[in-house]
PDB file of C-alpha atoms in Angstrom:
ATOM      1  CA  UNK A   1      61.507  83.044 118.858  1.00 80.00           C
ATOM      2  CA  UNK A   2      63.404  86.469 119.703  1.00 86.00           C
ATOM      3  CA  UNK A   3      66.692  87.180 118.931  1.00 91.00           C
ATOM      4  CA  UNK A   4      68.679  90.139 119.652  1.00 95.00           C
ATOM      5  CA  UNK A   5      71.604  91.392 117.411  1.00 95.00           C
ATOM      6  CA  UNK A   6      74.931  93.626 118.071  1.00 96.00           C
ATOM      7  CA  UNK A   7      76.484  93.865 115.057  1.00 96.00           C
ATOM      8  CA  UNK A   8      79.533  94.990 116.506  1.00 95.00           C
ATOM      9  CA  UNK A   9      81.792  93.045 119.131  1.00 94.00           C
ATOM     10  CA  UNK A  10      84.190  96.043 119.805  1.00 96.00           C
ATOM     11  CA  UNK A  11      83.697  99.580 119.143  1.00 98.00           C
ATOM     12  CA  UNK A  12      86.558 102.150 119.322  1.00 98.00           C
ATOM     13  CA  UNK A  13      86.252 105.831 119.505  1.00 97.00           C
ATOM     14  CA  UNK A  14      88.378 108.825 119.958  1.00 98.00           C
ATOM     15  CA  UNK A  15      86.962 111.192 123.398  1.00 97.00           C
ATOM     16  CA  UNK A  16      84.708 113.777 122.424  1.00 97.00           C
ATOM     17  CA  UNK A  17      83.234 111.786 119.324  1.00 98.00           C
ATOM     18  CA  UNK A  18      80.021 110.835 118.863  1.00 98.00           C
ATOM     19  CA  UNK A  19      79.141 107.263 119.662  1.00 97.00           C
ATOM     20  CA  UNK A  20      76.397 104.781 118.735  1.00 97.00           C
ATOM     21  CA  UNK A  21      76.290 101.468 119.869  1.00 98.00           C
ATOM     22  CA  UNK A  22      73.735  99.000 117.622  1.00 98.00           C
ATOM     23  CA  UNK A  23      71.053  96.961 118.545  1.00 97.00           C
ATOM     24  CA  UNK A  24      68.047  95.125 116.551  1.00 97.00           C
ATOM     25  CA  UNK A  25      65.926  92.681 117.674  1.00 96.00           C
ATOM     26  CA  UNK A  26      63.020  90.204 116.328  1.00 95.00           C
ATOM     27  CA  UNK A  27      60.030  89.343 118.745  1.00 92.00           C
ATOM     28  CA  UNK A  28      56.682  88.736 117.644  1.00 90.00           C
ATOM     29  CA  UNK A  29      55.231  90.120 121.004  1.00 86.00           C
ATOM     30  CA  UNK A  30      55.479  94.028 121.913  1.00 86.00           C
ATOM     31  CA  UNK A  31      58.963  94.868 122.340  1.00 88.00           C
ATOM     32  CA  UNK A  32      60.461  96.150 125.748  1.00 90.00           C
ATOM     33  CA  UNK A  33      63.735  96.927 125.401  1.00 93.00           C
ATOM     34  CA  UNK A  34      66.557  97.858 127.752  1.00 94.00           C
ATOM     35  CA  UNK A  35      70.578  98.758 127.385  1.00 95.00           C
ATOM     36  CA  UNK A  36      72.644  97.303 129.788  1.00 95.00           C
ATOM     37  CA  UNK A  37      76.078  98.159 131.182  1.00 96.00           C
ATOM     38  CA  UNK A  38      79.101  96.428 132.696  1.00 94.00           C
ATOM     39  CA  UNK A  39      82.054  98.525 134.158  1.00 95.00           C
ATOM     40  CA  UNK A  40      85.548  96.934 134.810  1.00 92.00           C
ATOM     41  CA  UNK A  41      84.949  94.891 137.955  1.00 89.00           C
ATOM     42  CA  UNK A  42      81.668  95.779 138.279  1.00 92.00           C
ATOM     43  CA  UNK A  43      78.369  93.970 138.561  1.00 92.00           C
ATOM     44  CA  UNK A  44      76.397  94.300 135.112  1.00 93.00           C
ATOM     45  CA  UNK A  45      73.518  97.051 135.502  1.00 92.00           C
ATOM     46  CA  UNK A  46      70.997  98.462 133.918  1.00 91.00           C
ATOM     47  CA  UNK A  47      71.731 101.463 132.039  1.00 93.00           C
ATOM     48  CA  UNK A  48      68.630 102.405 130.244  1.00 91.00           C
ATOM     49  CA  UNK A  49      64.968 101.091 128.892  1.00 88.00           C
ATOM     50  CA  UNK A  50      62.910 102.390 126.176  1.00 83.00           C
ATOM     51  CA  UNK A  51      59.325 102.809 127.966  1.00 78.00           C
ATOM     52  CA  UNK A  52      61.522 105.731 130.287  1.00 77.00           C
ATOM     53  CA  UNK A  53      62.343 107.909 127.251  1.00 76.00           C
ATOM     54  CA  UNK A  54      65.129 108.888 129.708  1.00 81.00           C
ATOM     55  CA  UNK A  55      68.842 110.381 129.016  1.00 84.00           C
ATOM     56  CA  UNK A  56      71.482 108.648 131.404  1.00 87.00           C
ATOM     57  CA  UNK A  57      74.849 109.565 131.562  1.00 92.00           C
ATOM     58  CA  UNK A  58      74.068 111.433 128.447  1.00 93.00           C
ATOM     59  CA  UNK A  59      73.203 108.324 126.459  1.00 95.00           C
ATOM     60  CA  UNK A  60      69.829 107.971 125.059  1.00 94.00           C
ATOM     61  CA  UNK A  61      67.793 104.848 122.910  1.00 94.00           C
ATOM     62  CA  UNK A  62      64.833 104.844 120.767  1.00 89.00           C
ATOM     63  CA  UNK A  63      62.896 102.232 119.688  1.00 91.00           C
ATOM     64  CA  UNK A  64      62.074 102.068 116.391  1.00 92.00           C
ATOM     65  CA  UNK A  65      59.802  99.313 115.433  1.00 90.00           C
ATOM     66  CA  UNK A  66      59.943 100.221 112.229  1.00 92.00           C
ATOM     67  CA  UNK A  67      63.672  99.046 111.378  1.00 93.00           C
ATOM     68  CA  UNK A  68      63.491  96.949 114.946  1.00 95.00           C
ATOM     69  CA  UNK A  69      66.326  98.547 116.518  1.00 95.00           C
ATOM     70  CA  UNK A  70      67.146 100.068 119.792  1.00 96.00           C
ATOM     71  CA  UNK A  71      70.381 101.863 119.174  1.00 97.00           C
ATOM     72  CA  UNK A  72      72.170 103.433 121.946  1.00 96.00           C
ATOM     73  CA  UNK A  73      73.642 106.893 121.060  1.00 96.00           C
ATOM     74  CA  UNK A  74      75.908 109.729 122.742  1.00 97.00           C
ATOM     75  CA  UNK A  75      76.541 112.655 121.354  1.00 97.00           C
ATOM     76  CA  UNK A  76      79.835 113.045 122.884  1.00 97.00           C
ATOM     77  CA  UNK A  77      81.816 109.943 124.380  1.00 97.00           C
ATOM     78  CA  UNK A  78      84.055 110.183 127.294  1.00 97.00           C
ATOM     79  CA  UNK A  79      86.875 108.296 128.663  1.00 97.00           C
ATOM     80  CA  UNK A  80      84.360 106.631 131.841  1.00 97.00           C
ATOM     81  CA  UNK A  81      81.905 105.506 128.908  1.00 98.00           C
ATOM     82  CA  UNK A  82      84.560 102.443 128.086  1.00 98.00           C
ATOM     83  CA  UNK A  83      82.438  99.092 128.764  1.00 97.00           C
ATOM     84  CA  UNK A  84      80.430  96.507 128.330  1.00 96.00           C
ATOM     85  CA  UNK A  85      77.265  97.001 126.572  1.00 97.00           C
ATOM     86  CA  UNK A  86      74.346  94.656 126.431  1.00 96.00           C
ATOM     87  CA  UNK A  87      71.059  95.092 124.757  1.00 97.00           C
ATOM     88  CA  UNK A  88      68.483  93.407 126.070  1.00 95.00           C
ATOM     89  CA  UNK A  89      64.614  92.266 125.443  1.00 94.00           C
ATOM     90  CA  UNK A  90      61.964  91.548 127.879  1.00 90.00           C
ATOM     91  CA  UNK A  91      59.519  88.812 127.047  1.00 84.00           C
ATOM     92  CA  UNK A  92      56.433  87.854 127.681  1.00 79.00           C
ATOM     93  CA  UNK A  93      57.582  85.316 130.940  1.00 77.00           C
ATOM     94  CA  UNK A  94      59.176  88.540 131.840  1.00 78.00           C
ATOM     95  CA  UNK A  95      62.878  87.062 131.303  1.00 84.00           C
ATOM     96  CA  UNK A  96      65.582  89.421 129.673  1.00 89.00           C
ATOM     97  CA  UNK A  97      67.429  87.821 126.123  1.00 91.00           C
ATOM     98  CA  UNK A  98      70.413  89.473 126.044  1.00 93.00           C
ATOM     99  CA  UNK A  99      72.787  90.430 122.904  1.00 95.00           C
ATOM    100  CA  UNK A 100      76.247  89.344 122.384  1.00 93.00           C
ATOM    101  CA  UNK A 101      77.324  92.545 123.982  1.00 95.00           C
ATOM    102  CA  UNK A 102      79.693  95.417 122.582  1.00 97.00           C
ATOM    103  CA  UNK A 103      82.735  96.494 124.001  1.00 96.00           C
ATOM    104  CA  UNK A 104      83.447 100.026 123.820  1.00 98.00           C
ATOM    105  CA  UNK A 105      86.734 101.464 124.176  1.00 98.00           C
ATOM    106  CA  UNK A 106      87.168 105.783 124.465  1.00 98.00           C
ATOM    107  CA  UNK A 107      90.528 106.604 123.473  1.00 97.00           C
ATOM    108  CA  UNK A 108      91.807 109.489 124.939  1.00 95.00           C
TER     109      UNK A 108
ATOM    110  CA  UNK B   1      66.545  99.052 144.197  1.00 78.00           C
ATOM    111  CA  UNK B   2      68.368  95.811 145.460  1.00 85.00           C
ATOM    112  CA  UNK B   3      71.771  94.338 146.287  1.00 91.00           C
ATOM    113  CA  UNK B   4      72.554  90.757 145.663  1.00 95.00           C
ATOM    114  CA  UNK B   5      75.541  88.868 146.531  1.00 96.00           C
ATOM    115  CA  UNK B   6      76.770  85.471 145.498  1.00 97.00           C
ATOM    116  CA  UNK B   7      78.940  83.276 147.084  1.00 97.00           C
ATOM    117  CA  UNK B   8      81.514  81.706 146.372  1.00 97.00           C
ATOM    118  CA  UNK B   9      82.742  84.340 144.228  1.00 97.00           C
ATOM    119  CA  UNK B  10      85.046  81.826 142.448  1.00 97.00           C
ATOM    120  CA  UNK B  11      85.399  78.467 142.315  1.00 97.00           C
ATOM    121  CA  UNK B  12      88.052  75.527 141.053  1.00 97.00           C
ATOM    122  CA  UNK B  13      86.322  72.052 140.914  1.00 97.00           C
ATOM    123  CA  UNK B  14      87.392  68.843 139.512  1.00 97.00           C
ATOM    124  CA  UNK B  15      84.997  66.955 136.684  1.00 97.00           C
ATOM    125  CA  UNK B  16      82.464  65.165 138.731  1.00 97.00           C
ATOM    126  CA  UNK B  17      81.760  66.848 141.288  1.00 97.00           C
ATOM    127  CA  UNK B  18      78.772  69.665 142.447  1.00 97.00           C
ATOM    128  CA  UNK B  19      78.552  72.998 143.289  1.00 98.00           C
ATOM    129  CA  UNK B  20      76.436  74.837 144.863  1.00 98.00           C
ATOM    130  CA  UNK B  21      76.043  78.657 144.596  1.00 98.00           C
ATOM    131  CA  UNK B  22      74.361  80.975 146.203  1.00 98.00           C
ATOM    132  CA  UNK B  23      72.422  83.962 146.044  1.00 97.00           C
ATOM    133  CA  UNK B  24      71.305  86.689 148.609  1.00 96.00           C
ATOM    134  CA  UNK B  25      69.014  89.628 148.075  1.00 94.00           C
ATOM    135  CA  UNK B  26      69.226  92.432 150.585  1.00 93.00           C
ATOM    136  CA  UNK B  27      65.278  93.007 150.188  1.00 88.00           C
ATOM    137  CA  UNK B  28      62.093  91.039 149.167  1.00 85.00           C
ATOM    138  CA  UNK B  29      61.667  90.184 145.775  1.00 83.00           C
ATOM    139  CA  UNK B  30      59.361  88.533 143.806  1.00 83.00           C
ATOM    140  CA  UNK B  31      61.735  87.226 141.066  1.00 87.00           C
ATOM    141  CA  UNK B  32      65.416  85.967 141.248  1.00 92.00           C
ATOM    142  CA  UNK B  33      66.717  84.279 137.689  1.00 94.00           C
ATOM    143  CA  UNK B  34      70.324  82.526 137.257  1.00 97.00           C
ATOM    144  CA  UNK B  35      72.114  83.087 134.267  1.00 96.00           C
ATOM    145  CA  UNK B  36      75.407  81.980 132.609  1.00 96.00           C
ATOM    146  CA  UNK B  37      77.898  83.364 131.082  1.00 93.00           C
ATOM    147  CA  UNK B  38      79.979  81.449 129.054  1.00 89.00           C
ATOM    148  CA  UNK B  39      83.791  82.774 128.054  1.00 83.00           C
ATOM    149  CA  UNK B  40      83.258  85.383 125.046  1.00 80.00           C
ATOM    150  CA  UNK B  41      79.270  85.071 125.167  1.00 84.00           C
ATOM    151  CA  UNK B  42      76.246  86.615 126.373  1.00 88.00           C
ATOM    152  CA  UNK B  43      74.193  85.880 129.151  1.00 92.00           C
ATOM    153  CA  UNK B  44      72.045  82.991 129.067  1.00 93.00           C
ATOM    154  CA  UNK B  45      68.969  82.495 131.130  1.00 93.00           C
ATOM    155  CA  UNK B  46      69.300  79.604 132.692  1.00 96.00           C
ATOM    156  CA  UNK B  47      65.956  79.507 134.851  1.00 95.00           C
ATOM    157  CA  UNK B  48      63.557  81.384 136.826  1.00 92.00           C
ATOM    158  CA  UNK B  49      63.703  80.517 140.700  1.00 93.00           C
ATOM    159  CA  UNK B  50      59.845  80.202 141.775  1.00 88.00           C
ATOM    160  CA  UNK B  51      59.337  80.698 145.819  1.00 87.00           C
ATOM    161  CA  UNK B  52      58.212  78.103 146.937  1.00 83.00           C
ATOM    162  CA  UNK B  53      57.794  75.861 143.592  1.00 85.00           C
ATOM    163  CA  UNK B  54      60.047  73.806 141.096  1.00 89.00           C
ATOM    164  CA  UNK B  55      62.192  76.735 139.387  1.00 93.00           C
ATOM    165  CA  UNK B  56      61.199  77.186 135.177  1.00 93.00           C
ATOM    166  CA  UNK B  57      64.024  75.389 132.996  1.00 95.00           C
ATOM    167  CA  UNK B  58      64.564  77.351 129.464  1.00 93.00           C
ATOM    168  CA  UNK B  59      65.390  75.319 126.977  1.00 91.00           C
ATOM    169  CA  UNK B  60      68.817  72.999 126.779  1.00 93.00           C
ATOM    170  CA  UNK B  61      68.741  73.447 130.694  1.00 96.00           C
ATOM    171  CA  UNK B  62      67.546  70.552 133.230  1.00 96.00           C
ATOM    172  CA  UNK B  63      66.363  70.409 136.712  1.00 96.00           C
ATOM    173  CA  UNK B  64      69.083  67.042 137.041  1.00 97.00           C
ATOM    174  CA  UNK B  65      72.039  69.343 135.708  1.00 97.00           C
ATOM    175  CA  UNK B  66      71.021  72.425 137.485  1.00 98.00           C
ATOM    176  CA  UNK B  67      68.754  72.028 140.508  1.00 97.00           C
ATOM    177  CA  UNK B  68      67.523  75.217 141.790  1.00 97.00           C
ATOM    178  CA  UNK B  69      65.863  76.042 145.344  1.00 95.00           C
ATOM    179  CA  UNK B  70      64.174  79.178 146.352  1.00 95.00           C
ATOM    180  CA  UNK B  71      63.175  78.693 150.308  1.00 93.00           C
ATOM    181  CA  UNK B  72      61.781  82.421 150.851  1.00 92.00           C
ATOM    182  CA  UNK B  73      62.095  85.816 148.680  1.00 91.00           C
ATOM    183  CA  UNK B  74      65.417  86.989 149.299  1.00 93.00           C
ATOM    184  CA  UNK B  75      67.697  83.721 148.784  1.00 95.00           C
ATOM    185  CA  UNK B  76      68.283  81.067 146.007  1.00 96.00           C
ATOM    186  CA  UNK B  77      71.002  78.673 145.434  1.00 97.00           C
ATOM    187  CA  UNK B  78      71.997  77.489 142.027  1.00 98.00           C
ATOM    188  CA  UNK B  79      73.725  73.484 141.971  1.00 98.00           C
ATOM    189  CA  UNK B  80      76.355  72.493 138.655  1.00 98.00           C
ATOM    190  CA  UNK B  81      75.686  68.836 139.266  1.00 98.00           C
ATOM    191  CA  UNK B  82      78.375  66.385 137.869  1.00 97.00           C
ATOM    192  CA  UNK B  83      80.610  68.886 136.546  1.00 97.00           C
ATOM    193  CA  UNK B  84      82.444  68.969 133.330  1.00 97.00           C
ATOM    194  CA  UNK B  85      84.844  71.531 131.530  1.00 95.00           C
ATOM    195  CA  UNK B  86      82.229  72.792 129.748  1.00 94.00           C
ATOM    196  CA  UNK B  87      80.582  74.085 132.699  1.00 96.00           C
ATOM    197  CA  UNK B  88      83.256  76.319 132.973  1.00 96.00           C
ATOM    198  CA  UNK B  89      81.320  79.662 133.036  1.00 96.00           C
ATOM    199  CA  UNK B  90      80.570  82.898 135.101  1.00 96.00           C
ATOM    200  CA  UNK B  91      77.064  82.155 136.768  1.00 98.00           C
ATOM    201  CA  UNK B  92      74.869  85.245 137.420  1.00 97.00           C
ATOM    202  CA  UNK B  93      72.430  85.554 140.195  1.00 96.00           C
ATOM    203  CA  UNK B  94      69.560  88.230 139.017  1.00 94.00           C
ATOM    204  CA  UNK B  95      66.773  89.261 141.146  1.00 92.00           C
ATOM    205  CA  UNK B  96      63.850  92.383 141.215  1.00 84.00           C
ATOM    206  CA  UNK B  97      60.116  92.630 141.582  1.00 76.00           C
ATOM    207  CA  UNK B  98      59.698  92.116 138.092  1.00 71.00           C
ATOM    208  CA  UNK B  99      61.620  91.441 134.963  1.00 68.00           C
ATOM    209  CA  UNK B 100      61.024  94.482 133.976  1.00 71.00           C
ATOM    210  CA  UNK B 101      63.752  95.816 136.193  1.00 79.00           C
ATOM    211  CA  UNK B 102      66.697  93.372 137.633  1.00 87.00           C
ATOM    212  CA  UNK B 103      69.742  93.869 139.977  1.00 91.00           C
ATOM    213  CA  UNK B 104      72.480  91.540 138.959  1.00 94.00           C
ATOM    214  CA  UNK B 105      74.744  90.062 141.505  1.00 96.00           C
ATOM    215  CA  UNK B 106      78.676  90.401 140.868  1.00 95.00           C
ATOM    216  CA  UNK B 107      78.771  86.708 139.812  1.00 96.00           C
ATOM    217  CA  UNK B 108      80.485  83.457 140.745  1.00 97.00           C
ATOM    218  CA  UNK B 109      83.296  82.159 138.236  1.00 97.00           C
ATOM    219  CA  UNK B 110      83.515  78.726 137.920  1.00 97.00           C
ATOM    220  CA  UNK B 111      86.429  76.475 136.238  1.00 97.00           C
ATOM    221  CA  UNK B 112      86.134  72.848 135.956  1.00 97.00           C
ATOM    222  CA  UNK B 113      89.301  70.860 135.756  1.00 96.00           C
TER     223      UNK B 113
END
């Protein structure tokens, strides 16, 4: 069976800091991986996925299968970063299991 | 990409009773999913709604409890048959040509009296 973990139900960090929001997952199958996000009154969307490699909004992930974790990371956090942050695994019936979610809050 | 929309965007129903919610996609899709999201959880697949076909139930989830129908590729509706206050949840409508990527629809909140 899969399971995804966040660690962390709320995250608080001061504007400018770095940020890194935790994710590790168990799945016997080849992992695809995706971060999603949820703005204040806005629909949940999809931030990032692993197989992209890709920098959005200045956040990157990396997979490491290694340590199975996909952590999302930003070098420098900004006030508009404050969400809802879901990690999320694709399996093989091509359904998403999300994670418990973290909340992050930029203080200012 | 696509845009979905659900409606009713909220709901108060008494213990008993059914609702139905639905779910429109702006373009053709091959997959819609419903999820739920239950106050201070994650999102919960629910099932996949099959064009066409009987929608795929994941586990601890029943066709009687939550029949789904899927008449064409852009629309799905979701029923919460014989309600109870544990059904009180925010129900996600999720669609895309794969699972790979998925457009979520603003969701319908639901409160059972």
């Amino acid at each position: 069976a899969q399971r995804v973990t966040q660690p962390e139900k709320l995250l608080s960090v001061f504007k400018g800091a770095p940020v890194e929001l935790k994710c590790n997952y168990s799945y016997s199958g080849s992992p695809e991986l995706f971060w999603y996000v949820q703005y204040s009154r806005q629909r949940l969307q999809l931030l990032l996925r692993h197989i992209s490699r890709e920098s959005i909004k200045g956040f990157t992930a990396d997979l490491n299968k290694g340590e199975t974790s996909f952590h999302l990371k930003k070098p420098f956090a900004q006030e508009e970063d404050s969400a809802m942050y879901y990690c999320a695994l694709l399996t093989g019936a091509n359904n998403l299991f999300f994670g418990t979610g973290t909340r992050l809050t930029v203080i200012p | 990409s696509a845009v979905i929309s659900q409606k009713p965007s909220r709901d108060i129903c008494q213990r008993g009773t059914s609702l139905t919610i639905q779910c429109q996609v702006d373009s053709q899709v091959t997959m819609m999913f419903w999820y739920r999201q239950q106050p201070g959880q994650s999102l919960t697949l629910i099932a996949t709604a099959n064009q066409g076909s009987e929608a795929t139930y994941e586990s601890g989830f029943v066709i009687d409890k939550f029949p789904i129908s899927r008449p064409n590729l852009t629309f799905s509706t979701l029923t919460v048959s014989n309600m109870s206050p544990e059904d009180s949840s925010i129900y996600l409508c999720s669609a895309g040509v794969s699972g790979y990527e998925q457009y979520f629809g603003p969701g319908t909140r639901l409160t059972v009296t």
